[in-house]
PDB file of C-alpha atoms in Angstrom:
ATOM      1  CA  UNK A  63      27.958 -87.433  10.910  1.00  0.00           C
ATOM      2  CA  UNK A  64      29.746 -84.414   9.552  1.00  0.00           C
ATOM      3  CA  UNK A  65      31.810 -83.612   6.482  1.00  0.00           C
ATOM      4  CA  UNK A  66      33.950 -80.512   5.997  1.00  0.00           C
ATOM      5  CA  UNK A  67      35.205 -79.142   2.735  1.00  0.00           C
ATOM      6  CA  UNK A  68      34.697 -76.670  -0.074  1.00  0.00           C
ATOM      7  CA  UNK A  69      31.563 -76.453  -2.199  1.00  0.00           C
ATOM      8  CA  UNK A  70      32.474 -77.541  -5.729  1.00  0.00           C
ATOM      9  CA  UNK A  71      28.979 -77.492  -7.275  1.00  0.00           C
ATOM     10  CA  UNK A  72      25.349 -76.770  -6.358  1.00  0.00           C
ATOM     11  CA  UNK A  73      22.742 -78.210  -8.716  1.00  0.00           C
ATOM     12  CA  UNK A  74      19.494 -76.573  -9.772  1.00  0.00           C
ATOM     13  CA  UNK A  75      16.316 -77.456  -7.910  1.00  0.00           C
ATOM     14  CA  UNK A  76      14.695 -80.659  -9.201  1.00  0.00           C
ATOM     15  CA  UNK A  77      10.932 -81.004  -8.702  1.00  0.00           C
ATOM     16  CA  UNK A  78       9.126 -84.259  -9.471  1.00  0.00           C
ATOM     17  CA  UNK A  79       5.456 -84.909 -10.352  1.00  0.00           C
ATOM     18  CA  UNK A  80       4.847 -86.264  -6.844  1.00  0.00           C
ATOM     19  CA  UNK A  81       5.855 -82.890  -5.367  1.00  0.00           C
ATOM     20  CA  UNK A  82       9.195 -84.233  -4.127  1.00  0.00           C
ATOM     21  CA  UNK A  83      12.064 -81.794  -4.591  1.00  0.00           C
ATOM     22  CA  UNK A  84      15.805 -81.939  -4.142  1.00  0.00           C
ATOM     23  CA  UNK A  85      19.082 -80.132  -4.768  1.00  0.00           C
ATOM     24  CA  UNK A  86      22.490 -81.738  -4.852  1.00  0.00           C
ATOM     25  CA  UNK A  87      25.740 -80.296  -3.575  1.00  0.00           C
ATOM     26  CA  UNK A  88      29.209 -81.612  -4.424  1.00  0.00           C
ATOM     27  CA  UNK A  89      31.563 -81.124  -1.489  1.00  0.00           C
ATOM     28  CA  UNK A  90      35.317 -81.445  -2.061  1.00  0.00           C
ATOM     29  CA  UNK A  91      36.719 -82.793   1.202  1.00  0.00           C
ATOM     30  CA  UNK A  92      39.853 -81.318   2.721  1.00  0.00           C
ATOM     31  CA  UNK A  93      42.175 -84.236   3.375  1.00  0.00           C
ATOM     32  CA  UNK A  94      45.327 -85.758   1.907  1.00  0.00           C
ATOM     33  CA  UNK A  95      43.317 -87.181  -0.998  1.00  0.00           C
ATOM     34  CA  UNK A  96      40.321 -84.826  -1.462  1.00  0.00           C
ATOM     35  CA  UNK A  97      37.096 -86.575  -2.434  1.00  0.00           C
ATOM     36  CA  UNK A  98      34.153 -85.047  -4.330  1.00  0.00           C
ATOM     37  CA  UNK A  99      31.136 -86.160  -2.255  1.00  0.00           C
ATOM     38  CA  UNK A 100      27.603 -85.752  -3.652  1.00  0.00           C
ATOM     39  CA  UNK A 101      25.129 -84.735  -0.916  1.00  0.00           C
ATOM     40  CA  UNK A 102      21.359 -84.502  -1.435  1.00  0.00           C
ATOM     41  CA  UNK A 103      19.168 -81.895   0.238  1.00  0.00           C
ATOM     42  CA  UNK A 104      15.471 -82.766   0.013  1.00  0.00           C
ATOM     43  CA  UNK A 105      12.095 -81.121   0.632  1.00  0.00           C
ATOM     44  CA  UNK A 106      12.372 -78.211   3.111  1.00  0.00           C
ATOM     45  CA  UNK A 107      16.173 -78.649   3.409  1.00  0.00           C
ATOM     46  CA  UNK A 108      16.798 -77.438  -0.180  1.00  0.00           C
ATOM     47  CA  UNK A 109      16.455 -73.865   1.098  1.00  0.00           C
ATOM     48  CA  UNK A 110      19.569 -74.334   3.244  1.00  0.00           C
ATOM     49  CA  UNK A 111      21.675 -74.102   0.080  1.00  0.00           C
ATOM     50  CA  UNK A 112      20.414 -70.603  -0.800  1.00  0.00           C
ATOM     51  CA  UNK A 113      22.903 -69.002   1.607  1.00  0.00           C
ATOM     52  CA  UNK A 114      25.929 -70.680  -0.002  1.00  0.00           C
ATOM     53  CA  UNK A 115      27.901 -70.470  -3.235  1.00  0.00           C
ATOM     54  CA  UNK A 116      30.609 -72.425  -5.023  1.00  0.00           C
ATOM     55  CA  UNK A 117      33.950 -71.981  -3.246  1.00  0.00           C
ATOM     56  CA  UNK A 118      32.502 -71.587   0.270  1.00  0.00           C
ATOM     57  CA  UNK A 119      34.126 -73.651   3.028  1.00  0.00           C
ATOM     58  CA  UNK A 120      31.453 -75.475   5.003  1.00  0.00           C
ATOM     59  CA  UNK A 121      30.647 -78.182   7.512  1.00  0.00           C
ATOM     60  CA  UNK A 122      27.707 -80.344   6.404  1.00  0.00           C
ATOM     61  CA  UNK A 123      25.775 -82.514   8.842  1.00  0.00           C
ATOM     62  CA  UNK A 124      24.665 -85.675   7.040  1.00  0.00           C
ATOM     63  CA  UNK A 125      22.770 -88.922   7.358  1.00  0.00           C
ATOM     64  CA  UNK A 126      23.557 -91.982   5.253  1.00  0.00           C
ATOM     65  CA  UNK A 127      20.511 -93.716   3.811  1.00  0.00           C
ATOM     66  CA  UNK A 128      20.291 -97.111   2.160  1.00  0.00           C
ATOM     67  CA  UNK A 129      17.573 -98.858   0.193  1.00  0.00           C
ATOM     68  CA  UNK A 130      16.949-102.103  -1.573  1.00  0.00           C
ATOM     69  CA  UNK A 131      15.552-102.334  -5.111  1.00  0.00           C
ATOM     70  CA  UNK A 132      14.433-105.381  -7.050  1.00  0.00           C
ATOM     71  CA  UNK A 133      14.703-105.143 -10.831  1.00  0.00           C
ATOM     72  CA  UNK A 134      11.962-106.520 -13.142  1.00  0.00           C
ATOM     73  CA  UNK A 135      14.287-109.499 -13.706  1.00  0.00           C
ATOM     74  CA  UNK A 136      14.291-110.225  -9.952  1.00  0.00           C
ATOM     75  CA  UNK A 137      17.837-109.019  -9.325  1.00  0.00           C
ATOM     76  CA  UNK A 138      18.213-107.268  -5.956  1.00  0.00           C
ATOM     77  CA  UNK A 139      20.421-104.173  -5.798  1.00  0.00           C
ATOM     78  CA  UNK A 140      21.325-101.851  -2.953  1.00  0.00           C
ATOM     79  CA  UNK A 141      21.762 -98.094  -3.154  1.00  0.00           C
ATOM     80  CA  UNK A 142      23.164 -95.559  -0.704  1.00  0.00           C
ATOM     81  CA  UNK A 143      22.604 -91.844  -0.526  1.00  0.00           C
ATOM     82  CA  UNK A 144      24.079 -89.092   1.598  1.00  0.00           C
ATOM     83  CA  UNK A 145      21.442 -86.650   2.806  1.00  0.00           C
ATOM     84  CA  UNK A 146      22.329 -83.243   4.253  1.00  0.00           C
ATOM     85  CA  UNK A 147      20.212 -81.726   6.990  1.00  0.00           C
ATOM     86  CA  UNK A 148      22.314 -78.811   8.308  1.00  0.00           C
ATOM     87  CA  UNK A 149      25.189 -76.608   7.098  1.00  0.00           C
ATOM     88  CA  UNK A 150      27.601 -74.175   8.707  1.00  0.00           C
ATOM     89  CA  UNK A 151      30.006 -71.713   7.072  1.00  0.00           C
ATOM     90  CA  UNK A 152      33.706 -71.747   7.813  1.00  0.00           C
ATOM     91  CA  UNK A 153      36.916 -73.505   6.867  1.00  0.00           C
ATOM     92  CA  UNK A 154      38.131 -76.801   8.237  1.00  0.00           C
ATOM     93  CA  UNK A 155      40.502 -74.903  10.526  1.00  0.00           C
ATOM     94  CA  UNK A 156      37.478 -73.164  12.064  1.00  0.00           C
ATOM     95  CA  UNK A 157      36.004 -76.528  13.020  1.00  0.00           C
ATOM     96  CA  UNK A 158      39.147 -78.335  14.094  1.00  0.00           C
ATOM     97  CA  UNK A 159      40.862 -75.796  16.281  1.00  0.00           C
ATOM     98  CA  UNK A 160      44.043 -77.169  17.812  1.00  0.00           C
ATOM     99  CA  UNK A 161      43.860 -77.902  21.489  1.00  0.00           C
ATOM    100  CA  UNK A 162      46.647 -77.552  24.000  1.00  0.00           C
ATOM    101  CA  UNK A 163      47.351 -79.997  26.762  1.00  0.00           C
ATOM    102  CA  UNK A 164      46.857 -78.426  30.159  1.00  0.00           C
ATOM    103  CA  UNK A 165      48.733 -79.634  33.202  1.00  0.00           C
ATOM    104  CA  UNK A 166      46.765 -81.441  35.873  1.00  0.00           C
ATOM    105  CA  UNK A 167      46.023 -78.877  38.529  1.00  0.00           C
ATOM    106  CA  UNK A 168      45.795 -79.935  42.148  1.00  0.00           C
ATOM    107  CA  UNK A 169      47.669 -83.181  41.532  1.00  0.00           C
ATOM    108  CA  UNK A 170      51.305 -83.608  42.509  1.00  0.00           C
ATOM    109  CA  UNK A 171      53.776 -84.246  39.732  1.00  0.00           C
ATOM    110  CA  UNK A 172      54.886 -87.848  39.367  1.00  0.00           C
ATOM    111  CA  UNK A 173      58.230 -88.517  41.004  1.00  0.00           C
ATOM    112  CA  UNK A 174      61.050 -89.782  38.846  1.00  0.00           C
ATOM    113  CA  UNK A 175      62.356 -92.721  40.816  1.00  0.00           C
ATOM    114  CA  UNK A 176      63.841 -96.048  39.924  1.00  0.00           C
ATOM    115  CA  UNK A 177      61.093 -98.604  40.441  1.00  0.00           C
ATOM    116  CA  UNK A 178      63.643-101.420  40.389  1.00  0.00           C
ATOM    117  CA  UNK A 179      65.677 -99.962  43.259  1.00  0.00           C
ATOM    118  CA  UNK A 180      63.000-100.958  45.793  1.00  0.00           C
ATOM    119  CA  UNK A 181      63.658-104.672  45.250  1.00  0.00           C
ATOM    120  CA  UNK A 182      67.411-104.721  45.952  1.00  0.00           C
ATOM    121  CA  UNK A 183      67.038-107.225  48.814  1.00  0.00           C
ATOM    122  CA  UNK A 184      65.521-109.965  46.688  1.00  0.00           C
ATOM    123  CA  UNK A 185      67.259-113.302  46.411  1.00  0.00           C
ATOM    124  CA  UNK A 186      67.322-113.633  42.651  1.00  0.00           C
ATOM    125  CA  UNK A 187      70.582-115.128  41.347  1.00  0.00           C
ATOM    126  CA  UNK A 188      71.156-112.445  38.744  1.00  0.00           C
TER     127      UNK A 188
END
């Protein structure tokens, strides 16, 4: 999946005791009702963010991850995360270039004829 928008925030690198590391990026989507989407970049993908700054227009390739967690009280909860794995610079217009319809070449144009005129000899009462 892909999201396009403007970078609103890039967090500092977080490193955990296990060696796991991540950075988070907040992407403001470019649509009628812009949405601030939090995207995680983990392990070797955190370095992808070094080439970008707040205000850059980007396309982010993402995966959606889900996991189940059981609390100490036995209650089951579900969590989702959006994980980025690739980024490209450019505005939304760079990614969604308008396309023009091209005429069918080698095919004759459809004739404008009255399809009902062929059945004039029918015996319908109206």
